CSV table of N, CA and C in Angstrom, one decimal:
chain,number,residue,atom,x,y,z
A,123,ILE,N,-62.1,7.1,-156.0
A,123,ILE,CA,-61.6,5.8,-156.5
A,123,ILE,C,-62.3,4.7,-155.8
A,124,ASP,N,-62.6,4.8,-154.6
A,124,ASP,CA,-63.2,3.7,-153.8
A,124,ASP,C,-64.5,3.2,-154.5
A,125,THR,N,-65.4,4.0,-154.9
A,125,THR,CA,-66.7,3.6,-155.5
A,125,THR,C,-66.6,3.1,-156.9
A,126,ARG,N,-65.8,3.8,-157.7
A,126,ARG,CA,-65.7,3.5,-159.1
A,126,ARG,C,-64.7,2.3,-159.4
A,127,PHE,N,-63.7,2.2,-158.6
A,127,PHE,CA,-62.7,1.2,-158.7
A,127,PHE,C,-62.3,0.6,-157.4
A,128,PRO,N,-63.1,-0.2,-156.8
A,128,PRO,CA,-62.9,-0.7,-155.4
A,128,PRO,C,-61.6,-1.5,-155.3
A,129,ALA,N,-61.1,-2.1,-156.4
A,129,ALA,CA,-59.9,-3.0,-156.2
A,129,ALA,C,-58.6,-2.2,-156.4
A,130,VAL,N,-58.7,-0.9,-156.7
A,130,VAL,CA,-57.5,-0.1,-156.9
A,130,VAL,C,-56.9,0.3,-155.6
A,131,ARG,N,-55.6,0.2,-155.5
A,131,ARG,CA,-54.9,0.6,-154.3
A,131,ARG,C,-54.2,1.9,-154.7
A,132,ALA,N,-54.5,3.0,-154.0
A,132,ALA,CA,-53.8,4.3,-154.3
A,132,ALA,C,-52.9,4.7,-153.2
A,133,GLU,N,-51.8,5.2,-153.6
A,133,GLU,CA,-50.8,5.8,-152.7
A,133,GLU,C,-50.7,7.2,-153.1
A,134,ILE,N,-50.9,8.2,-152.3
A,134,ILE,CA,-50.7,9.6,-152.6
A,134,ILE,C,-49.4,10.1,-152.2
A,135,ARG,N,-48.6,10.7,-153.1
A,135,ARG,CA,-47.3,11.2,-152.8
A,135,ARG,C,-47.3,12.6,-153.2
A,136,SER,N,-46.9,13.5,-152.2
A,136,SER,CA,-46.8,14.9,-152.4
A,136,SER,C,-45.3,15.2,-152.6
A,137,ASP,N,-44.9,15.9,-153.7
A,137,ASP,CA,-43.5,16.2,-153.9
A,137,ASP,C,-43.5,17.3,-155.0
A,138,PHE,N,-42.3,17.8,-155.2
A,138,PHE,CA,-42.1,18.7,-156.3
A,138,PHE,C,-42.3,18.1,-157.6
A,139,SER,N,-42.8,18.9,-158.6
A,139,SER,CA,-43.1,18.4,-159.9
A,139,SER,C,-41.9,17.7,-160.5
A,140,ALA,N,-40.7,18.3,-160.3
A,140,ALA,CA,-39.5,17.7,-160.9
A,140,ALA,C,-39.3,16.2,-160.4
A,141,SER,N,-39.5,16.0,-159.1
A,141,SER,CA,-39.3,14.7,-158.5
A,141,SER,C,-40.4,13.7,-159.0
A,142,LEU,N,-41.6,14.2,-159.1
A,142,LEU,CA,-42.7,13.4,-159.6
A,142,LEU,C,-42.5,13.0,-161.0
A,143,ASN,N,-42.0,14.0,-161.8
A,143,ASN,CA,-41.7,13.7,-163.2
A,143,ASN,C,-40.7,12.6,-163.4
A,144,GLY,N,-39.6,12.7,-162.6
A,144,GLY,CA,-38.6,11.7,-162.6
A,144,GLY,C,-39.1,10.3,-162.2
A,145,ALA,N,-40.0,10.2,-161.2
A,145,ALA,CA,-40.5,9.0,-160.8
A,145,ALA,C,-41.5,8.4,-161.8
A,146,LEU,N,-42.2,9.3,-162.5
A,146,LEU,CA,-43.1,8.8,-163.6
A,146,LEU,C,-42.3,8.3,-164.7
A,147,GLN,N,-41.3,9.0,-165.1
A,147,GLN,CA,-40.4,8.6,-166.2
A,147,GLN,C,-39.7,7.2,-165.9
A,148,ALA,N,-39.4,7.0,-164.7
A,148,ALA,CA,-38.7,5.8,-164.3
A,148,ALA,C,-39.6,4.6,-164.0
A,149,GLY,N,-40.9,4.9,-164.1
A,149,GLY,CA,-41.9,3.8,-163.9
A,149,GLY,C,-42.2,3.6,-162.5
A,150,GLU,N,-41.8,4.5,-161.6
A,150,GLU,CA,-42.1,4.3,-160.1
A,150,GLU,C,-43.5,4.8,-159.8
A,151,LEU,N,-44.1,5.7,-160.7
A,151,LEU,CA,-45.4,6.1,-160.5
A,151,LEU,C,-46.2,5.8,-161.8
A,152,ASP,N,-47.5,5.6,-161.7
A,152,ASP,CA,-48.3,5.3,-162.8
A,152,ASP,C,-49.0,6.6,-163.3
A,153,ILE,N,-49.2,7.5,-162.4
A,153,ILE,CA,-49.9,8.8,-162.7
A,153,ILE,C,-49.5,9.9,-161.8
A,154,ALA,N,-49.4,11.1,-162.3
A,154,ALA,CA,-49.0,12.2,-161.4
A,154,ALA,C,-49.7,13.5,-161.9
A,155,VAL,N,-50.0,14.4,-161.0
A,155,VAL,CA,-50.5,15.7,-161.2
A,155,VAL,C,-49.3,16.6,-161.0
A,156,LEU,N,-48.8,17.4,-162.0
A,156,LEU,CA,-47.6,18.1,-161.9
A,156,LEU,C,-47.5,19.2,-163.0
A,157,THR,N,-46.5,20.1,-162.8
A,157,THR,CA,-46.2,21.1,-163.8
A,157,THR,C,-45.0,20.6,-164.6
A,158,ALA,N,-45.0,20.9,-165.9
A,158,ALA,CA,-43.9,20.6,-166.8
A,158,ALA,C,-43.5,19.2,-166.9
A,159,PRO,N,-44.5,18.3,-167.1
A,159,PRO,CA,-44.1,16.9,-167.3
A,159,PRO,C,-43.4,16.7,-168.6
A,160,THR,N,-42.6,15.6,-168.7
A,160,THR,CA,-41.9,15.3,-170.0
A,160,THR,C,-42.6,14.3,-170.7
A,161,PRO,N,-43.3,14.7,-171.8
A,161,PRO,CA,-44.0,13.7,-172.6
A,161,PRO,C,-43.0,12.8,-173.4
A,162,ASN,N,-43.4,11.6,-173.6
A,162,ASN,CA,-42.6,10.7,-174.5
A,162,ASN,C,-43.6,9.6,-174.9
A,163,ALA,N,-43.0,8.6,-175.6
A,163,ALA,CA,-43.8,7.6,-176.2
A,163,ALA,C,-44.6,6.7,-175.1
A,164,LEU,N,-44.1,6.8,-173.9
A,164,LEU,CA,-44.7,6.0,-172.8
A,164,LEU,C,-45.7,6.8,-171.9
A,165,ILE,N,-45.6,8.1,-172.1
A,165,ILE,CA,-46.3,9.0,-171.1
A,165,ILE,C,-47.4,9.8,-171.9
A,166,THR,N,-48.6,9.8,-171.4
A,166,THR,CA,-49.6,10.7,-172.0
A,166,THR,C,-49.7,11.9,-171.0
A,167,VAL,N,-49.7,13.1,-171.6
A,167,VAL,CA,-49.9,14.4,-170.8
A,167,VAL,C,-51.1,15.1,-171.2
A,168,GLU,N,-52.0,15.4,-170.2
A,168,GLU,CA,-53.2,16.1,-170.5
A,168,GLU,C,-53.2,17.4,-169.6
A,169,PRO,N,-53.4,18.6,-170.2
A,169,PRO,CA,-53.4,19.8,-169.4
A,169,PRO,C,-54.7,19.8,-168.5
A,170,LEU,N,-54.5,20.4,-167.3
A,170,LEU,CA,-55.6,20.5,-166.4
A,170,LEU,C,-56.0,21.9,-166.2
A,171,VAL,N,-55.1,22.8,-165.7
A,171,VAL,CA,-55.5,24.2,-165.4
A,171,VAL,C,-54.2,25.0,-165.5
A,172,GLU,N,-54.4,26.3,-165.8
A,172,GLU,CA,-53.3,27.2,-165.7
A,172,GLU,C,-53.2,27.8,-164.3
A,173,LEU,N,-52.0,27.8,-163.7
A,173,LEU,CA,-51.8,28.4,-162.4
A,173,LEU,C,-51.1,29.8,-162.6
A,174,GLU,N,-51.9,30.8,-162.3
A,174,GLU,CA,-51.4,32.2,-162.3
A,174,GLU,C,-50.5,32.4,-161.1
A,175,LEU,N,-49.3,32.9,-161.4
A,175,LEU,CA,-48.3,33.1,-160.4
A,175,LEU,C,-48.1,34.6,-160.1
A,176,MET,N,-48.1,35.0,-158.9
A,176,MET,CA,-47.9,36.4,-158.5
A,176,MET,C,-46.9,36.6,-157.4
A,177,TRP,N,-46.1,37.7,-157.5
A,177,TRP,CA,-45.2,38.0,-156.4
A,177,TRP,C,-46.1,38.6,-155.3
A,178,VAL,N,-46.0,38.2,-154.1
A,178,VAL,CA,-46.8,38.7,-153.0
A,178,VAL,C,-45.9,39.0,-151.8
A,179,ALA,N,-46.4,40.0,-151.0
A,179,ALA,CA,-45.7,40.4,-149.8
A,179,ALA,C,-46.6,40.9,-148.7
A,180,SER,N,-46.2,41.0,-147.5
A,180,SER,CA,-47.0,41.6,-146.5
A,180,SER,C,-47.0,43.1,-146.7
A,181,PRO,N,-48.2,43.8,-146.5
A,181,PRO,CA,-48.2,45.2,-146.6
A,181,PRO,C,-47.2,45.9,-145.7
A,182,LYS,N,-46.8,45.2,-144.6
A,182,LYS,CA,-45.8,45.8,-143.7
A,182,LYS,C,-44.5,46.2,-144.4
A,183,LEU,N,-44.2,45.5,-145.5
A,183,LEU,CA,-43.0,45.8,-146.2
A,183,LEU,C,-43.0,47.1,-147.0
A,184,LYS,N,-44.2,47.7,-147.3
A,184,LYS,CA,-44.4,49.0,-147.9
A,184,LYS,C,-43.6,49.1,-149.2
A,185,LEU,N,-43.9,48.2,-150.1
A,185,LEU,CA,-43.1,48.1,-151.4
A,185,LEU,C,-43.6,49.1,-152.5
A,186,GLY,N,-44.6,49.8,-152.2
A,186,GLY,CA,-45.0,50.9,-153.2
A,186,GLY,C,-45.9,50.4,-154.3
A,187,PRO,N,-46.6,51.3,-154.9
A,187,PRO,CA,-47.6,50.9,-155.9
A,187,PRO,C,-47.1,50.8,-157.3
A,188,GLY,N,-45.9,51.3,-157.6
A,188,GLY,CA,-45.4,51.2,-158.9
A,188,GLY,C,-44.9,49.8,-159.3
A,189,ALA,N,-44.6,49.7,-160.6
A,189,ALA,CA,-44.1,48.4,-161.1
A,189,ALA,C,-42.7,48.2,-160.6
A,190,LEU,N,-42.5,47.0,-160.0
A,190,LEU,CA,-41.1,46.7,-159.4
A,190,LEU,C,-40.4,45.8,-160.4
A,191,ARG,N,-39.1,46.0,-160.6
A,191,ARG,CA,-38.3,45.3,-161.5
A,191,ARG,C,-37.4,44.3,-160.7
A,192,PRO,N,-36.8,43.3,-161.3
A,192,PRO,CA,-35.9,42.4,-160.6
A,192,PRO,C,-34.9,43.1,-159.7
A,193,SER,N,-34.4,44.2,-160.2
A,193,SER,CA,-33.4,45.0,-159.4
A,193,SER,C,-34.0,45.6,-158.1
A,194,ASP,N,-35.3,45.9,-158.1
A,194,ASP,CA,-35.9,46.4,-156.9
A,194,ASP,C,-36.2,45.3,-155.9
A,195,LEU,N,-36.3,44.1,-156.3
A,195,LEU,CA,-36.7,43.0,-155.4
A,195,LEU,C,-35.5,42.1,-155.0
A,196,ALA,N,-34.3,42.3,-155.7
A,196,ALA,CA,-33.2,41.4,-155.5
A,196,ALA,C,-32.6,41.5,-154.1
A,197,ARG,N,-32.8,42.7,-153.5
A,197,ARG,CA,-32.2,42.9,-152.1
A,197,ARG,C,-33.1,42.3,-151.0
A,198,LEU,N,-34.4,41.9,-151.3
A,198,LEU,CA,-35.3,41.4,-150.4
A,198,LEU,C,-35.1,39.9,-150.2
A,199,PRO,N,-35.4,39.4,-149.0
A,199,PRO,CA,-35.4,37.9,-148.8
A,199,PRO,C,-36.6,37.3,-149.7
A,200,ILE,N,-36.2,36.3,-150.4
A,200,ILE,CA,-37.2,35.6,-151.2
A,200,ILE,C,-37.5,34.2,-150.6
A,201,ILE,N,-38.7,33.9,-150.5
A,201,ILE,CA,-39.2,32.6,-149.9
A,201,ILE,C,-39.7,31.8,-151.1
A,202,THR,N,-39.1,30.6,-151.3
A,202,THR,CA,-39.5,29.8,-152.4
A,202,THR,C,-39.2,28.3,-152.1
A,203,ASN,N,-39.7,27.5,-153.0
A,203,ASN,CA,-39.4,26.0,-152.9
A,203,ASN,C,-37.9,25.8,-153.3
A,204,PRO,N,-37.3,24.8,-152.8
A,204,PRO,CA,-35.9,24.5,-153.2
A,204,PRO,C,-35.8,24.1,-154.7
A,205,ASN,N,-34.6,24.3,-155.2
A,205,ASN,CA,-34.3,23.9,-156.6
A,205,ASN,C,-34.3,22.4,-156.6
A,206,PRO,N,-34.9,21.7,-157.5
A,206,PRO,CA,-35.2,22.1,-158.9
A,206,PRO,C,-36.7,22.4,-159.1
A,207,SER,N,-37.4,22.9,-158.1
A,207,SER,CA,-38.9,23.2,-158.3
A,207,SER,C,-39.1,24.2,-159.4
A,208,GLY,N,-40.4,24.1,-159.9
A,208,GLY,CA,-40.8,25.0,-160.9
A,208,GLY,C,-40.8,26.5,-160.4
A,209,LEU,N,-41.2,26.7,-159.2
A,209,LEU,CA,-41.2,28.1,-158.6
A,209,LEU,C,-39.8,28.6,-158.6
A,210,HIS,N,-38.9,27.8,-158.0
A,210,HIS,CA,-37.5,28.2,-157.9
A,210,HIS,C,-36.9,28.5,-159.3
A,211,THR,N,-37.2,27.7,-160.3
A,211,THR,CA,-36.7,27.9,-161.7
A,211,THR,C,-37.3,29.2,-162.3
A,212,SER,N,-38.6,29.4,-162.0
A,212,SER,CA,-39.2,30.6,-162.5
A,212,SER,C,-38.6,31.9,-161.9
A,213,ILE,N,-38.3,31.8,-160.6
A,213,ILE,CA,-37.7,33.0,-160.0
A,213,ILE,C,-36.3,33.2,-160.5
A,214,ALA,N,-35.5,32.2,-160.6
A,214,ALA,CA,-34.2,32.3,-161.1
A,214,ALA,C,-34.2,32.9,-162.5
A,215,GLY,N,-35.1,32.4,-163.4
A,215,GLY,CA,-35.2,32.9,-164.7
A,215,GLY,C,-35.6,34.4,-164.8
A,216,TRP,N,-36.5,34.8,-163.9
A,216,TRP,CA,-37.0,36.1,-163.9
A,216,TRP,C,-35.9,37.1,-163.6
A,217,PHE,N,-35.1,36.8,-162.5
A,217,PHE,CA,-34.0,37.6,-162.2
A,217,PHE,C,-32.9,37.6,-163.2
A,218,ALA,N,-32.6,36.4,-163.8
A,218,ALA,CA,-31.6,36.2,-164.8
A,218,ALA,C,-31.9,37.0,-166.1
A,219,SER,N,-33.2,37.2,-166.4
A,219,SER,CA,-33.6,38.0,-167.5
A,219,SER,C,-33.1,39.5,-167.4
A,220,ALA,N,-32.9,39.9,-166.2
A,220,ALA,CA,-32.4,41.3,-165.9
A,220,ALA,C,-30.9,41.2,-165.6
A,221,GLY,N,-30.3,40.1,-165.7
A,221,GLY,CA,-28.8,39.9,-165.5
A,221,GLY,C,-28.4,40.1,-164.1
A,222,ILE,N,-29.3,39.7,-163.1
A,222,ILE,CA,-28.9,39.8,-161.7
A,222,ILE,C,-29.4,38.6,-161.0
A,223,GLN,N,-28.9,38.4,-159.8
A,223,GLN,CA,-29.2,37.3,-158.9
A,223,GLN,C,-29.7,37.9,-157.6
A,224,PRO,N,-30.8,37.3,-157.0
A,224,PRO,CA,-31.2,37.9,-155.7
A,224,PRO,C,-30.2,37.6,-154.6
A,225,THR,N,-30.2,38.5,-153.6
A,225,THR,CA,-29.2,38.4,-152.5
A,225,THR,C,-29.5,37.2,-151.6
A,226,ARG,N,-30.7,37.0,-151.3
A,226,ARG,CA,-31.0,35.9,-150.3
A,226,ARG,C,-32.3,35.2,-150.7
A,227,ILE,N,-32.1,33.9,-151.0
A,227,ILE,CA,-33.2,33.0,-151.2
A,227,ILE,C,-33.3,32.0,-150.1
A,228,ASN,N,-34.5,32.0,-149.5
A,228,ASN,CA,-34.8,31.1,-148.4
A,228,ASN,C,-35.8,30.0,-148.9
A,229,THR,N,-35.5,28.8,-148.7
A,229,THR,CA,-36.3,27.7,-149.3
A,229,THR,C,-37.2,27.0,-148.2
A,230,CYS,N,-38.3,26.6,-148.7
A,230,CYS,CA,-39.3,25.9,-147.9
A,230,CYS,C,-40.1,24.9,-148.8
A,231,ASN,N,-40.4,23.7,-148.4
A,231,ASN,CA,-41.1,22.8,-149.2
A,231,ASN,C,-42.7,22.9,-149.1
A,232,SER,N,-43.2,23.9,-148.4
A,232,SER,CA,-44.6,24.0,-148.3
A,232,SER,C,-45.1,25.3,-148.7
A,233,LEU,N,-46.1,25.3,-149.7
A,233,LEU,CA,-46.6,26.6,-150.2
A,233,LEU,C,-47.4,27.3,-149.0
A,234,VAL,N,-48.0,26.6,-148.2
A,234,VAL,CA,-48.8,27.2,-147.0
A,234,VAL,C,-47.8,27.9,-146.1
A,235,ILE,N,-46.7,27.3,-145.8
A,235,ILE,CA,-45.7,27.9,-144.9
A,235,ILE,C,-45.1,29.1,-145.6
A,236,MET,N,-44.8,29.0,-146.9
A,236,MET,CA,-44.3,30.1,-147.7
A,236,MET,C,-45.2,31.3,-147.6
A,237,ALA,N,-46.5,31.1,-147.8
A,237,ALA,CA,-47.5,32.2,-147.7
A,237,ALA,C,-47.5,32.7,-146.3
A,238,THR,N,-47.4,31.9,-145.3
A,238,THR,CA,-47.4,32.4,-143.9
A,238,THR,C,-46.2,33.3,-143.6
A,239,LEU,N,-45.0,32.8,-144.1
A,239,LEU,CA,-43.8,33.6,-143.9
A,239,LEU,C,-43.9,35.0,-144.6
A,240,ALA,N,-44.4,35.0,-145.8
A,240,ALA,CA,-44.6,36.2,-146.5
A,240,ALA,C,-45.6,37.1,-145.8
A,241,ARG,N,-46.7,36.5,-145.3
A,241,ARG,CA,-47.7,37.3,-144.6
A,241,ARG,C,-47.1,37.9,-143.3
A,242,GLU,N,-46.2,37.2,-142.7
A,242,GLU,CA,-45.5,37.8,-141.5
A,242,GLU,C,-44.4,38.8,-141.8
A,243,GLY,N,-44.1,39.0,-143.1
A,243,GLY,CA,-43.1,40.0,-143.4
A,243,GLY,C,-41.7,39.5,-143.5
A,244,ALA,N,-41.5,38.1,-143.5
A,244,ALA,CA,-40.2,37.6,-143.5
A,244,ALA,C,-39.5,37.7,-144.9
A,245,GLY,N,-40.3,38.0,-145.9
A,245,GLY,CA,-39.8,38.1,-147.3
A,245,GLY,C,-40.9,38.2,-148.3
A,246,ILE,N,-40.6,38.1,-149.5
A,246,ILE,CA,-41.6,38.1,-150.6
A,246,ILE,C,-41.6,36.7,-151.2
A,247,SER,N,-42.7,36.4,-151.9
A,247,SER,CA,-42.8,35.0,-152.4
A,247,SER,C,-43.5,35.0,-153.7
A,248,LEU,N,-43.2,34.2,-154.6
A,248,LEU,CA,-43.9,34.0,-155.9
A,248,LEU,C,-44.8,32.7,-155.6
A,249,LEU,N,-46.1,32.9,-155.7
A,249,LEU,CA,-47.0,31.8,-155.4
A,249,LEU,C,-48.2,31.8,-156.3
A,250,PRO,N,-48.8,30.6,-156.4
A,250,PRO,CA,-50.1,30.5,-157.2
A,250,PRO,C,-51.2,31.4,-156.6
A,251,ILE,N,-51.8,32.2,-157.3
A,251,ILE,CA,-52.8,33.1,-156.8
A,251,ILE,C,-54.0,32.4,-156.2
A,252,SER,N,-54.2,31.2,-156.8
A,252,SER,CA,-55.4,30.4,-156.3
A,252,SER,C,-55.4,30.0,-154.9
A,253,ILE,N,-54.2,29.9,-154.3
A,253,ILE,CA,-54.1,29.5,-152.9
A,253,ILE,C,-54.1,30.7,-151.9
A,254,LEU,N,-54.2,31.9,-152.4
A,254,LEU,CA,-54.0,33.1,-151.6
A,254,LEU,C,-55.3,34.0,-151.5
A,255,ARG,N,-56.4,33.5,-151.9
A,255,ARG,CA,-57.7,34.3,-151.9
A,255,ARG,C,-58.0,34.9,-150.6
A,256,THR,N,-58.0,34.2,-149.5
A,256,THR,CA,-58.3,34.7,-148.2
A,256,THR,C,-57.3,35.8,-147.8
A,257,ASP,N,-56.0,35.5,-147.9
A,257,ASP,CA,-55.0,36.5,-147.5
A,257,ASP,C,-55.1,37.7,-148.3
A,258,LEU,N,-55.4,37.6,-149.6
A,258,LEU,CA,-55.6,38.8,-150.5
A,258,LEU,C,-56.8,39.6,-150.1
A,259,GLU,N,-57.9,38.9,-149.9
A,259,GLU,CA,-59.2,39.6,-149.5
A,259,GLU,C,-59.0,40.3,-148.2
A,260,THR,N,-58.3,39.7,-147.2
A,260,THR,CA,-58.2,40.4,-145.9
A,260,THR,C,-57.0,41.3,-145.9
A,261,ARG,N,-56.3,41.5,-147.0
A,261,ARG,CA,-55.1,42.4,-147.1
A,261,ARG,C,-54.0,42.0,-146.2
A,262,LYS,N,-53.9,40.7,-145.9
A,262,LYS,CA,-52.7,40.2,-145.1
A,262,LYS,C,-51.5,40.0,-146.1
A,263,LEU,N,-51.8,39.8,-147.4
A,263,LEU,CA,-50.8,39.8,-148.4
A,263,LEU,C,-51.3,40.7,-149.5
A,264,VAL,N,-50.4,41.4,-150.2
A,264,VAL,CA,-50.7,42.2,-151.4
A,264,VAL,C,-49.9,41.7,-152.6
A,265,ILE,N,-50.5,41.8,-153.7
A,265,ILE,CA,-49.9,41.4,-155.0
A,265,ILE,C,-48.9,42.6,-155.4
A,266,LEU,N,-47.7,42.2,-155.7
A,266,LEU,CA,-46.7,43.2,-156.1
A,266,LEU,C,-46.8,43.4,-157.7
A,267,LYS,N,-46.9,44.6,-158.1
A,267,LYS,CA,-46.9,44.8,-159.5
A,267,LYS,C,-45.4,44.7,-160.0
A,268,VAL,N,-45.2,43.9,-161.0
A,268,VAL,CA,-43.8,43.7,-161.4
A,268,VAL,C,-43.7,43.8,-162.9
A,269,ALA,N,-42.5,44.1,-163.4
A,269,ALA,CA,-42.2,44.1,-164.8
A,269,ALA,C,-40.8,43.6,-164.9
A,270,PRO,N,-40.6,42.6,-165.8
A,270,PRO,CA,-41.6,41.9,-166.6
A,270,PRO,C,-42.5,41.0,-165.8
A,271,LYS,N,-43.6,40.7,-166.4
A,271,LYS,CA,-44.5,39.7,-165.7
A,271,LYS,C,-43.9,38.3,-165.7
A,272,ILE,N,-44.4,37.5,-164.8
A,272,ILE,CA,-43.9,36.1,-164.8
A,272,ILE,C,-45.0,35.2,-165.3
A,273,ARG,N,-44.5,34.3,-166.2
A,273,ARG,CA,-45.5,33.4,-166.8
A,273,ARG,C,-46.0,32.4,-165.7
A,274,GLY,N,-47.2,32.0,-165.9
A,274,GLY,CA,-47.8,31.0,-165.0
A,274,GLY,C,-47.3,29.6,-165.3
A,275,HIS,N,-47.7,28.7,-164.5
A,275,HIS,CA,-47.4,27.3,-164.7
A,275,HIS,C,-48.6,26.5,-165.2
A,276,SER,N,-48.4,25.6,-166.0
A,276,SER,CA,-49.5,24.7,-166.5
A,276,SER,C,-49.5,23.5,-165.6
A,277,LEU,N,-50.6,23.2,-165.0
A,277,LEU,CA,-50.8,22.0,-164.2
A,277,LEU,C,-51.4,20.9,-165.1
A,278,SER,N,-50.8,19.7,-165.1
A,278,SER,CA,-51.2,18.7,-166.0
A,278,SER,C,-51.3,17.4,-165.2
A,279,VAL,N,-52.0,16.4,-165.8
A,279,VAL,CA,-52.0,15.1,-165.4
A,279,VAL,C,-51.3,14.3,-166.4
A,280,ALA,N,-50.3,13.5,-165.9
A,280,ALA,CA,-49.5,12.7,-166.8
A,280,ALA,C,-49.6,11.2,-166.3
A,281,TYR,N,-49.7,10.3,-167.3
A,281,TYR,CA,-49.8,8.9,-166.9
A,281,TYR,C,-49.1,8.0,-167.9
A,282,ARG,N,-48.7,6.8,-167.4
A,282,ARG,CA,-48.0,5.9,-168.2
A,282,ARG,C,-49.1,5.1,-169.1
A,283,ARG,N,-48.8,5.0,-170.3
A,283,ARG,CA,-49.7,4.3,-171.3
A,283,ARG,C,-49.7,2.8,-171.1
A,284,ALA,N,-48.6,2.2,-170.9
A,284,ALA,CA,-48.4,0.8,-170.8
A,284,ALA,C,-49.0,0.2,-169.6
A,285,GLY,N,-49.4,-1.1,-169.6
A,285,GLY,CA,-49.8,-1.8,-168.5
A,285,GLY,C,-51.3,-1.6,-168.1
A,286,ARG,N,-51.6,-0.5,-167.5
A,286,ARG,CA,-53.0,-0.3,-167.0
A,286,ARG,C,-53.8,0.7,-167.8
A,287,GLY,N,-53.5,0.8,-169.1
A,287,GLY,CA,-54.1,1.7,-170.0
A,287,GLY,C,-55.4,2.4,-169.7
A,288,GLN,N,-56.5,1.6,-169.7
A,288,GLN,CA,-57.9,2.2,-169.5
A,288,GLN,C,-58.1,2.6,-168.1
A,289,GLY,N,-57.5,1.9,-167.1
A,289,GLY,CA,-57.6,2.4,-165.7
A,289,GLY,C,-57.0,3.7,-165.5
A,290,MET,N,-55.8,3.9,-166.1
A,290,MET,CA,-55.1,5.2,-165.9
A,290,MET,C,-55.9,6.3,-166.6
A,291,ARG,N,-56.5,6.0,-167.8
A,291,ARG,CA,-57.3,7.0,-168.5
A,291,ARG,C,-58.5,7.4,-167.7
A,292,ALA,N,-59.1,6.4,-167.1
A,292,ALA,CA,-60.3,6.7,-166.2
A,292,ALA,C,-59.9,7.5,-165.0
A,293,LEU,N,-58.8,7.2,-164.4
A,293,LEU,CA,-58.3,8.0,-163.2
A,293,LEU,C,-58.0,9.4,-163.7
A,294,ALA,N,-57.3,9.5,-164.8
A,294,ALA,CA,-57.0,10.9,-165.3
A,294,ALA,C,-58.3,11.7,-165.5
A,295,GLN,N,-59.4,11.0,-166.0
A,295,GLN,CA,-60.7,11.7,-166.2
A,295,GLN,C,-61.3,12.1,-164.9
A,296,MET,N,-61.1,11.3,-163.9
A,296,MET,CA,-61.6,11.7,-162.5
A,296,MET,C,-60.8,12.9,-162.0
A,297,ILE,N,-59.5,13.0,-162.3
A,297,ILE,CA,-58.7,14.2,-161.9
A,297,ILE,C,-59.2,15.4,-162.6
A,298,HIS,N,-59.5,15.2,-163.9
A,298,HIS,CA,-60.1,16.4,-164.7
A,298,HIS,C,-61.3,16.9,-164.0
A,299,GLU,N,-62.2,16.0,-163.6
A,299,GLU,CA,-63.5,16.4,-163.0
A,299,GLU,C,-63.3,17.1,-161.7
A,300,ILE,N,-62.3,16.7,-160.9
A,300,ILE,CA,-62.0,17.4,-159.7
A,300,ILE,C,-61.5,18.8,-159.9
A,301,THR,N,-60.7,19.0,-160.9
A,301,THR,CA,-60.1,20.3,-161.1
A,301,THR,C,-60.9,21.3,-161.9
A,302,GLU,N,-62.1,20.8,-162.4
A,302,GLU,CA,-62.9,21.8,-163.1
A,302,GLU,C,-63.6,22.8,-162.2
């Protein structure tokens, strides 16, 4: 931003997509990178990348090589973001599709800490595979084979059309370049 738009003042806010979406809809943010934005006449949404989600656990948990169903995982501690995050919603929906609820859900607002807790054997977690490469390569975490599969999340850039039109479009293009 500094070299292309030296007069632009940027504030970076890290939050759950649901919160970012609400702030964008309310006009508190001009642009956001998030999953599941709500498009409307004032908001442009452009897809960026698909985030593949996988259940992961420490090999210490010895969960076996076969496909695990919601009933197999419901008794284990689950580490996820708090509601109304996309991960929490995906997990709740996955278990609900089998007509069950997990016994224990532990929440954390950091994907890095969630991965660390899973790595240490504190529970299982549903996480974007893209942040787990080192843990998977070193076998500190293993991907759990599950049925049914969980759909990934689409990461998008969403921005307000009114006011700063061309500037927001240019910033969205820069975000596209970064994510390629």
